[in-house]
Amino acid sequence: MAKKKEIVEDVSAEEKLKEAARKVFTQKGYAATRTRDIAEEAGLNLALLNYYFRSKEKLFEIIMMEKLQQLFGIILPLANDPSTSLDEKLKAIASEYIDMLSANENLPLFILNEIRSNPERFVSKMQIAKIFSDSVMIKQIKEKRPDINPLHFVINILGMVVFPFIAKPILVTSGQADNKAFGALINERKKLIPLWVKAIMKAK
Amino acid sequence: MAKKKEIVEDVSAEEKLKEAARKVFTQKGYAATRTRDIAEEAGLNLALLNYYFRSKEKLFEIIMMEKLQQLFGIILPLANDPSTSLDEKLKAIASEYIDMLSANENLPLFILNEIRSNPERFVSKMQIAKIFSDSVMIKQIKEKRPDINPLHFVINILGMVVFPFIAKPILVTSGQADNKAFGALINERKKLIPLWVKAIMKAK
DNA sequence: AAATATTTTAATCAGTTGATTAAAATATTT
DNA sequence: AAATATTTTAATCAACTGATTAAAATATTT
C-alpha cells in the first residue's frame, strides 16, 4: 500500500474543501448551501467533496462542531475560572468574545439558526448548561443579587456582546454605520459592557 | 364575468395558503421551505399556491413584508412619540415588544436571517434608519448622555428585548427553562429592562 | 336551466441537487 | 522503470423542487 500522498500544494484538497465549507455554510446556512457552491469556492470538483466527506450532511456535521466549539468553547473556561472576580470575568468575556466575533461576524446568526432548526442534535453535544447554571460565574452573580434569577444577567451579558453582530446587516444596510464605524463601535463596547453589567446588577 | 366566488368555507384557500406560508417560512426560513410544505400545511394542492401567488418568491415577498411590518412597525411610533418621556418609551417598548414576540417567538431570528441573506432588498423598504438616528427617542438619549454614541443604547434596549427570543432554543434545549419558565422569565423583563436601561445610562 | 366564468385538481415538465461511477492522471512502492 | 496504489476528473443518475397545463368541478350570470 502506498503511504498518504505527499502534500506538495500549500493546502491539501481536503483542507481547501473544509475551508470553503466553513465560509459558505456560515454565510448561507445549511439549507441554502449547495455542495456545488462549496466545491466551486474551493476551486475543486464536486465529486471530491463526496470522496472526502461522504455527504453534505457529514461535512456539515464537521464544520458545525468546529463552530460550536469556537462559539461556546471560549466562554466556558472564562466563566468557570475560580481565580477571577466577577468583574474580571466580565472584562475578559467582553474583550475576548468581541475579538473573536469581529473575526467571525456571521458565526452567531449561523449557530443560532442551525440550532433552532435542529435543537437536540447540537445543544446536547456542548456543555452549554454549565454556562447558565453550574459555573463559578453564576455563583458570583447569585452572591451579588440573590433576589433575581441569574439567567437574566447571563442573557444580558451575552446579548450585549452578541446582539450587535446579529443586528449588523440591518445597521450597515440602513446606513447607521459602515464597516469601519461598526468596528469602532464594537471596540468601544469592550470597556462599556463590563461597566454596564455592573450598573444593572446594582439597579433596584 | 362572474363576481368573486362566495366564500362558504371558514377561510378562503388563498388565506389558508398565506397562513401556512407564515408558519412554514418563519419556522424554517426561505431556503429550507419547499412549496409542497406550505401546500400540505394548508391542506391544499401545490398548484393552488402558484395559481394564487405565481411563485414561491412572490408569496415569500408578501409574507416577508408583513413580518417586517410586524417587527419594526411597533417600535417606530413608540420611539417617535414626542409626548412621552424616555422612561415611558422604555416601558412601552419593553412591554409591547415582549407581548408581541411572545406570540411570535421565531419572528426575530427569521427576519434577521433573511435580511442577512438579502440586506438591500428588505431593509430599504422599512424606515429603519429612523429608529436609529432621527427619532425623538434618540434625541432624548442624546440629552442624557451626549458623551456616548446613542446607537449603543438602542442596541442594548433592542438586544435586551429581542435576544432572549433568539437564544430560547438554546435555553430550552440545554434545560435552563421550559416553555412555562421561559414565559415567566420574559415577563419579568418587562419591568426589569426599563430599570436596567436607566442604570446603564447613568453608568460612568 | 343553460351558458359562461372561476376555482380546483391530477398529471407532468424541466431544471436543480446530492451522490455515484468508471476511467484518467498522479503518486508511491518495488 | 514497472507495478501498484491513490487521487482527481468528467459524465451520469435518480430524486427533488418549483412551476405549468389541460381538464374536471364548482360557482355565477343570463
Short mmCIF file of N, CA, C and O in Angstrom, two decimals, chain B residues 13-112:
data_model
loop_
_atom_site.label_atom_id
_atom_site.label_comp_id
_atom_site.label_asym_id
_atom_site.label_seq_id
_atom_site.Cartn_x
_atom_site.Cartn_y
_atom_site.Cartn_z
N ALA B 13 -59.19 29.70 0.38
CA ALA B 13 -57.98 28.92 0.08
C ALA B 13 -56.76 29.83 0.07
O ALA B 13 -55.69 29.46 0.57
N GLU B 14 -56.94 31.02 -0.46
CA GLU B 14 -55.82 31.95 -0.53
C GLU B 14 -55.30 32.27 0.88
O GLU B 14 -54.09 32.28 1.12
N GLU B 15 -56.23 32.52 1.79
CA GLU B 15 -55.82 32.87 3.17
C GLU B 15 -55.22 31.66 3.89
O GLU B 15 -54.26 31.81 4.67
N LYS B 16 -55.77 30.47 3.60
CA LYS B 16 -55.17 29.25 4.17
C LYS B 16 -53.73 29.11 3.75
O LYS B 16 -52.85 28.75 4.54
N LEU B 17 -53.46 29.40 2.48
CA LEU B 17 -52.09 29.28 1.97
C LEU B 17 -51.18 30.33 2.61
O LEU B 17 -50.03 30.03 2.98
N LYS B 18 -51.69 31.54 2.76
CA LYS B 18 -50.88 32.59 3.39
C LYS B 18 -50.57 32.23 4.83
O LYS B 18 -49.44 32.39 5.29
N GLU B 19 -51.57 31.75 5.53
CA GLU B 19 -51.36 31.37 6.93
C GLU B 19 -50.33 30.25 7.04
O GLU B 19 -49.44 30.28 7.89
N ALA B 20 -50.46 29.27 6.14
CA ALA B 20 -49.48 28.17 6.13
C ALA B 20 -48.09 28.70 5.79
O ALA B 20 -47.08 28.30 6.40
N ALA B 21 -48.04 29.63 4.85
CA ALA B 21 -46.74 30.21 4.45
C ALA B 21 -46.11 30.96 5.61
O ALA B 21 -44.91 30.86 5.85
N ARG B 22 -46.93 31.72 6.36
CA ARG B 22 -46.42 32.42 7.54
C ARG B 22 -45.74 31.43 8.48
O ARG B 22 -44.63 31.64 8.94
N LYS B 23 -46.44 30.35 8.75
CA LYS B 23 -45.95 29.36 9.70
C LYS B 23 -44.65 28.71 9.21
O LYS B 23 -43.64 28.69 9.91
N VAL B 24 -44.69 28.19 7.99
CA VAL B 24 -43.54 27.42 7.50
C VAL B 24 -42.33 28.31 7.22
O VAL B 24 -41.21 27.98 7.60
N PHE B 25 -42.56 29.45 6.57
CA PHE B 25 -41.44 30.35 6.28
C PHE B 25 -40.75 30.82 7.57
O PHE B 25 -39.53 30.80 7.67
N THR B 26 -41.53 31.27 8.55
CA THR B 26 -40.89 31.79 9.77
C THR B 26 -40.23 30.67 10.57
O THR B 26 -39.30 30.92 11.31
N GLN B 27 -40.72 29.45 10.40
CA GLN B 27 -40.14 28.34 11.14
C GLN B 27 -38.84 27.84 10.49
O GLN B 27 -37.86 27.59 11.18
N LYS B 28 -38.85 27.73 9.17
CA LYS B 28 -37.71 27.09 8.50
C LYS B 28 -36.87 28.05 7.67
O LYS B 28 -35.77 27.69 7.25
N GLY B 29 -37.36 29.24 7.42
CA GLY B 29 -36.64 30.16 6.53
C GLY B 29 -36.94 29.88 5.07
O GLY B 29 -37.47 28.82 4.73
N TYR B 30 -36.62 30.81 4.22
CA TYR B 30 -36.96 30.70 2.79
C TYR B 30 -36.34 29.47 2.15
O TYR B 30 -37.03 28.67 1.52
N ALA B 31 -35.02 29.32 2.30
CA ALA B 31 -34.31 28.27 1.56
C ALA B 31 -34.77 26.87 1.94
O ALA B 31 -34.90 26.01 1.07
N ALA B 32 -35.03 26.65 3.22
CA ALA B 32 -35.38 25.31 3.67
C ALA B 32 -36.86 24.99 3.46
O ALA B 32 -37.28 23.86 3.67
N THR B 33 -37.62 25.99 3.04
CA THR B 33 -39.05 25.78 2.83
C THR B 33 -39.32 25.29 1.41
O THR B 33 -38.86 25.89 0.44
N ARG B 34 -40.06 24.21 1.29
CA ARG B 34 -40.48 23.75 -0.03
C ARG B 34 -41.95 24.14 -0.23
O ARG B 34 -42.73 24.13 0.74
N THR B 35 -42.26 24.51 -1.43
CA THR B 35 -43.64 24.94 -1.70
C THR B 35 -44.62 23.83 -1.33
O THR B 35 -45.74 24.10 -0.91
N ARG B 36 -44.17 22.59 -1.45
CA ARG B 36 -45.03 21.47 -1.07
C ARG B 36 -45.32 21.46 0.43
O ARG B 36 -46.40 21.04 0.86
N ASP B 37 -44.34 21.91 1.24
CA ASP B 37 -44.56 22.02 2.69
C ASP B 37 -45.74 22.95 2.96
O ASP B 37 -46.60 22.67 3.81
N ILE B 38 -45.73 24.08 2.29
CA ILE B 38 -46.76 25.09 2.51
C ILE B 38 -48.12 24.56 2.09
O ILE B 38 -49.10 24.66 2.83
N ALA B 39 -48.19 23.96 0.90
CA ALA B 39 -49.45 23.41 0.40
C ALA B 39 -50.00 22.36 1.37
O ALA B 39 -51.18 22.37 1.72
N GLU B 40 -49.11 21.49 1.82
CA GLU B 40 -49.52 20.43 2.74
C GLU B 40 -50.03 21.03 4.06
O GLU B 40 -51.08 20.62 4.58
N GLU B 41 -49.29 21.97 4.60
CA GLU B 41 -49.68 22.65 5.84
C GLU B 41 -51.07 23.29 5.69
O GLU B 41 -51.86 23.32 6.63
N ALA B 42 -51.35 23.79 4.49
CA ALA B 42 -52.65 24.42 4.23
C ALA B 42 -53.72 23.38 3.92
O ALA B 42 -54.90 23.72 3.82
N GLY B 43 -53.31 22.15 3.72
CA GLY B 43 -54.25 21.11 3.34
C GLY B 43 -54.76 21.27 1.92
O GLY B 43 -55.88 20.89 1.58
N LEU B 44 -53.92 21.83 1.07
CA LEU B 44 -54.34 22.13 -0.30
C LEU B 44 -53.29 21.66 -1.30
O LEU B 44 -52.19 21.28 -0.93
N ASN B 45 -53.65 21.73 -2.55
CA ASN B 45 -52.78 21.27 -3.61
C ASN B 45 -51.70 22.30 -3.94
O ASN B 45 -51.92 23.50 -3.85
N LEU B 46 -50.57 21.75 -4.37
CA LEU B 46 -49.44 22.61 -4.69
C LEU B 46 -49.73 23.62 -5.79
O LEU B 46 -49.27 24.78 -5.76
N ALA B 47 -50.52 23.21 -6.75
CA ALA B 47 -50.80 24.09 -7.90
C ALA B 47 -51.53 25.36 -7.47
O ALA B 47 -51.38 26.41 -8.08
N LEU B 48 -52.31 25.23 -6.39
CA LEU B 48 -53.04 26.39 -5.87
C LEU B 48 -52.10 27.52 -5.52
O LEU B 48 -52.39 28.70 -5.71
N LEU B 49 -50.98 27.13 -4.93
CA LEU B 49 -50.01 28.13 -4.49
C LEU B 49 -49.54 28.97 -5.66
O LEU B 49 -49.50 30.21 -5.59
N ASN B 50 -49.22 28.30 -6.75
CA ASN B 50 -48.76 29.04 -7.92
C ASN B 50 -49.91 29.75 -8.63
O ASN B 50 -49.72 30.80 -9.23
N TYR B 51 -51.08 29.18 -8.49
CA TYR B 51 -52.25 29.84 -9.08
C TYR B 51 -52.50 31.18 -8.39
O TYR B 51 -52.69 32.21 -9.04
N TYR B 52 -52.47 31.21 -7.08
CA TYR B 52 -52.77 32.45 -6.34
C TYR B 52 -51.59 33.41 -6.27
O TYR B 52 -51.77 34.62 -6.31
N PHE B 53 -50.40 32.87 -6.15
CA PHE B 53 -49.25 33.74 -5.85
C PHE B 53 -48.17 33.73 -6.93
O PHE B 53 -47.14 34.36 -6.77
N ARG B 54 -48.40 33.01 -8.01
CA ARG B 54 -47.47 32.97 -9.14
C ARG B 54 -46.19 32.19 -8.84
O ARG B 54 -45.75 31.41 -9.68
N SER B 55 -45.57 32.42 -7.69
CA SER B 55 -44.32 31.73 -7.40
C SER B 55 -44.03 31.72 -5.90
O SER B 55 -44.60 32.51 -5.15
N LYS B 56 -43.13 30.85 -5.51
CA LYS B 56 -42.65 30.81 -4.13
C LYS B 56 -42.08 32.18 -3.74
O LYS B 56 -42.37 32.70 -2.65
N GLU B 57 -41.28 32.73 -4.62
CA GLU B 57 -40.65 34.04 -4.44
C GLU B 57 -41.68 35.12 -4.10
O GLU B 57 -41.52 35.87 -3.13
N LYS B 58 -42.75 35.19 -4.90
CA LYS B 58 -43.76 36.25 -4.71
C LYS B 58 -44.53 36.05 -3.42
O LYS B 58 -44.85 37.01 -2.72
N LEU B 59 -44.86 34.81 -3.11
CA LEU B 59 -45.53 34.54 -1.84
C LEU B 59 -44.64 34.92 -0.67
O LEU B 59 -45.09 35.56 0.30
N PHE B 60 -43.36 34.60 -0.79
CA PHE B 60 -42.43 34.96 0.27
C PHE B 60 -42.35 36.46 0.45
O PHE B 60 -42.33 36.96 1.58
N GLU B 61 -42.31 37.17 -0.64
CA GLU B 61 -42.26 38.63 -0.60
C GLU B 61 -43.42 39.19 0.23
O GLU B 61 -43.23 40.06 1.08
N ILE B 62 -44.62 38.65 -0.02
CA ILE B 62 -45.81 39.09 0.72
C ILE B 62 -45.66 38.83 2.22
O ILE B 62 -45.88 39.72 3.04
N ILE B 63 -45.28 37.61 2.56
CA ILE B 63 -45.13 37.23 3.98
C ILE B 63 -44.04 38.07 4.63
O ILE B 63 -44.20 38.58 5.75
N MET B 64 -42.94 38.23 3.92
CA MET B 64 -41.79 38.96 4.48
C MET B 64 -42.16 40.41 4.78
O MET B 64 -41.79 40.93 5.84
N MET B 65 -42.89 41.04 3.87
CA MET B 65 -43.29 42.43 4.11
C MET B 65 -44.22 42.53 5.33
O MET B 65 -44.08 43.42 6.16
N GLU B 66 -45.14 41.58 5.44
CA GLU B 66 -46.00 41.50 6.62
C GLU B 66 -45.17 41.42 7.90
O GLU B 66 -45.43 42.12 8.88
N LYS B 67 -44.20 40.52 7.88
CA LYS B 67 -43.41 40.24 9.09
C LYS B 67 -42.49 41.40 9.43
O LYS B 67 -42.27 41.69 10.61
N LEU B 68 -41.95 42.05 8.42
CA LEU B 68 -41.13 43.25 8.66
C LEU B 68 -41.97 44.32 9.34
O LEU B 68 -41.54 44.97 10.29
N GLN B 69 -43.17 44.49 8.83
CA GLN B 69 -44.08 45.48 9.41
C GLN B 69 -44.39 45.12 10.86
O GLN B 69 -44.40 45.98 11.74
N GLN B 70 -44.60 43.83 11.08
CA GLN B 70 -44.92 43.37 12.44
C GLN B 70 -43.77 43.65 13.40
O GLN B 70 -43.98 44.08 14.53
N LEU B 71 -42.54 43.43 12.93
CA LEU B 71 -41.37 43.58 13.81
C LEU B 71 -40.96 45.03 14.00
O LEU B 71 -40.64 45.45 15.10
N PHE B 72 -40.94 45.79 12.91
CA PHE B 72 -40.46 47.16 13.01
C PHE B 72 -41.59 48.18 13.14
O PHE B 72 -41.37 49.32 13.57
N GLY B 73 -42.78 47.79 12.74
CA GLY B 73 -43.90 48.72 12.77
C GLY B 73 -44.25 49.18 14.19
O GLY B 73 -44.62 50.32 14.40
N ILE B 74 -44.14 48.26 15.15
CA ILE B 74 -44.47 48.59 16.54
C ILE B 74 -43.58 49.68 17.09
O ILE B 74 -44.05 50.62 17.73
N ILE B 75 -42.29 49.57 16.84
CA ILE B 75 -41.35 50.40 17.55
C ILE B 75 -41.31 51.84 17.04
O ILE B 75 -41.11 52.78 17.83
N LEU B 76 -41.53 52.02 15.75
CA LEU B 76 -41.40 53.36 15.18
C LEU B 76 -42.30 54.39 15.85
O LEU B 76 -41.81 55.42 16.33
N PRO B 77 -43.63 54.17 15.92
CA PRO B 77 -44.49 55.18 16.57
C PRO B 77 -44.14 55.39 18.03
O PRO B 77 -44.22 56.52 18.52
N LEU B 78 -43.76 54.33 18.72
CA LEU B 78 -43.39 54.47 20.14
C LEU B 78 -42.13 55.31 20.30
O LEU B 78 -42.07 56.21 21.15
N ALA B 79 -41.12 55.02 19.46
CA ALA B 79 -39.84 55.73 19.57
C ALA B 79 -39.96 57.18 19.11
O ALA B 79 -39.15 58.02 19.47
N ASN B 80 -40.99 57.44 18.34
CA ASN B 80 -41.10 58.76 17.72
C ASN B 80 -42.19 59.63 18.36
O ASN B 80 -42.53 60.69 17.83
N ASP B 81 -42.71 59.17 19.48
CA ASP B 81 -43.79 59.92 20.15
C ASP B 81 -43.19 61.08 20.95
O ASP B 81 -42.46 60.89 21.91
N PRO B 82 -43.53 62.33 20.55
CA PRO B 82 -42.95 63.49 21.24
C PRO B 82 -43.60 63.74 22.59
O PRO B 82 -43.07 64.52 23.40
N SER B 83 -44.72 63.06 22.87
CA SER B 83 -45.46 63.35 24.09
C SER B 83 -45.04 62.46 25.27
O SER B 83 -45.54 62.62 26.38
N THR B 84 -44.17 61.50 25.05
CA THR B 84 -43.76 60.62 26.14
C THR B 84 -42.31 60.85 26.52
O THR B 84 -41.49 61.21 25.68
N SER B 85 -42.02 60.64 27.81
CA SER B 85 -40.63 60.74 28.28
C SER B 85 -39.85 59.50 27.83
O SER B 85 -40.42 58.51 27.38
N LEU B 86 -38.53 59.58 27.99
CA LEU B 86 -37.69 58.44 27.65
C LEU B 86 -38.07 57.22 28.48
O LEU B 86 -38.18 56.09 27.97
N ASP B 87 -38.31 57.46 29.76
CA ASP B 87 -38.69 56.36 30.65
C ASP B 87 -40.00 55.72 30.22
O ASP B 87 -40.13 54.49 30.19
N GLU B 88 -40.96 56.54 29.86
CA GLU B 88 -42.24 55.99 29.38
C GLU B 88 -42.03 55.20 28.09
O GLU B 88 -42.67 54.15 27.87
N LYS B 89 -41.16 55.70 27.24
CA LYS B 89 -40.87 54.98 26.00
C LYS B 89 -40.28 53.60 26.29
O LYS B 89 -40.66 52.60 25.69
N LEU B 90 -39.34 53.57 27.20
CA LEU B 90 -38.70 52.29 27.54
C LEU B 90 -39.72 51.28 28.05
O LEU B 90 -39.73 50.11 27.65
N LYS B 91 -40.60 51.75 28.94
CA LYS B 91 -41.64 50.87 29.47
C LYS B 91 -42.56 50.37 28.38
O LYS B 91 -42.90 49.19 28.32
N ALA B 92 -42.95 51.28 27.49
CA ALA B 92 -43.88 50.91 26.42
C ALA B 92 -43.22 49.93 25.45
O ALA B 92 -43.83 48.92 25.06
N ILE B 93 -41.98 50.21 25.07
CA ILE B 93 -41.28 49.33 24.12
C ILE B 93 -41.08 47.95 24.73
O ILE B 93 -41.41 46.93 24.11
N ALA B 94 -40.56 47.90 25.95
CA ALA B 94 -40.34 46.60 26.59
C ALA B 94 -41.63 45.81 26.67
O ALA B 94 -41.68 44.63 26.28
N SER B 95 -42.67 46.46 27.13
CA SER B 95 -43.94 45.76 27.34
C SER B 95 -44.56 45.29 26.03
O SER B 95 -44.90 44.11 25.88
N GLU B 96 -44.72 46.20 25.09
CA GLU B 96 -45.41 45.84 23.85
C GLU B 96 -44.60 44.86 23.01
O GLU B 96 -45.14 43.94 22.39
N TYR B 97 -43.29 45.08 22.96
CA TYR B 97 -42.45 44.19 22.17
C TYR B 97 -42.44 42.78 22.73
O TYR B 97 -42.53 41.80 22.00
N ILE B 98 -42.33 42.70 24.06
CA ILE B 98 -42.29 41.37 24.67
C ILE B 98 -43.61 40.64 24.46
O ILE B 98 -43.62 39.44 24.17
N ASP B 99 -44.72 41.36 24.56
CA ASP B 99 -46.01 40.73 24.28
C ASP B 99 -46.08 40.22 22.85
O ASP B 99 -46.49 39.08 22.59
N MET B 100 -45.69 41.08 21.92
CA MET B 100 -45.77 40.69 20.51
C MET B 100 -44.86 39.51 20.22
O MET B 100 -45.25 38.56 19.56
N LEU B 101 -43.63 39.55 20.73
CA LEU B 101 -42.68 38.46 20.45
C LEU B 101 -43.08 37.17 21.15
O LEU B 101 -42.81 36.08 20.64
N SER B 102 -43.74 37.28 22.30
CA SER B 102 -44.22 36.07 22.96
C SER B 102 -45.21 35.32 22.08
O SER B 102 -45.29 34.10 22.13
N ALA B 103 -45.94 36.07 21.28
CA ALA B 103 -46.91 35.45 20.37
C ALA B 103 -46.28 35.10 19.02
O ALA B 103 -46.91 34.45 18.18
N ASN B 104 -45.03 35.52 18.82
CA ASN B 104 -44.34 35.25 17.54
C ASN B 104 -42.87 34.97 17.82
O ASN B 104 -41.98 35.71 17.39
N GLU B 105 -42.63 33.85 18.50
CA GLU B 105 -41.31 33.65 19.07
C GLU B 105 -40.18 33.52 18.06
O GLU B 105 -39.04 33.87 18.35
N ASN B 106 -40.47 32.98 16.88
CA ASN B 106 -39.34 32.88 15.95
C ASN B 106 -39.31 33.97 14.89
O ASN B 106 -38.56 33.89 13.91
N LEU B 107 -40.09 35.01 15.13
CA LEU B 107 -40.06 36.17 14.22
C LEU B 107 -38.67 36.81 14.15
O LEU B 107 -38.17 37.04 13.04
N PRO B 108 -38.01 37.12 15.28
CA PRO B 108 -36.73 37.83 15.18
C PRO B 108 -35.66 37.06 14.40
O PRO B 108 -35.04 37.61 13.48
N LEU B 109 -35.48 35.79 14.72
CA LEU B 109 -34.45 35.01 14.05
C LEU B 109 -34.76 34.89 12.56
O LEU B 109 -33.87 34.99 11.71
N PHE B 110 -36.03 34.71 12.24
CA PHE B 110 -36.44 34.64 10.84
C PHE B 110 -36.06 35.92 10.09
O PHE B 110 -35.38 35.88 9.07
N ILE B 111 -36.46 37.06 10.64
CA ILE B 111 -36.20 38.34 9.97
C ILE B 111 -34.70 38.61 9.86
O ILE B 111 -34.20 38.95 8.78
N LEU B 112 -33.99 38.46 10.97
CA LEU B 112 -32.56 38.75 10.97
C LEU B 112 -31.83 37.89 9.94
O LEU B 112 -30.92 38.35 9.25
#
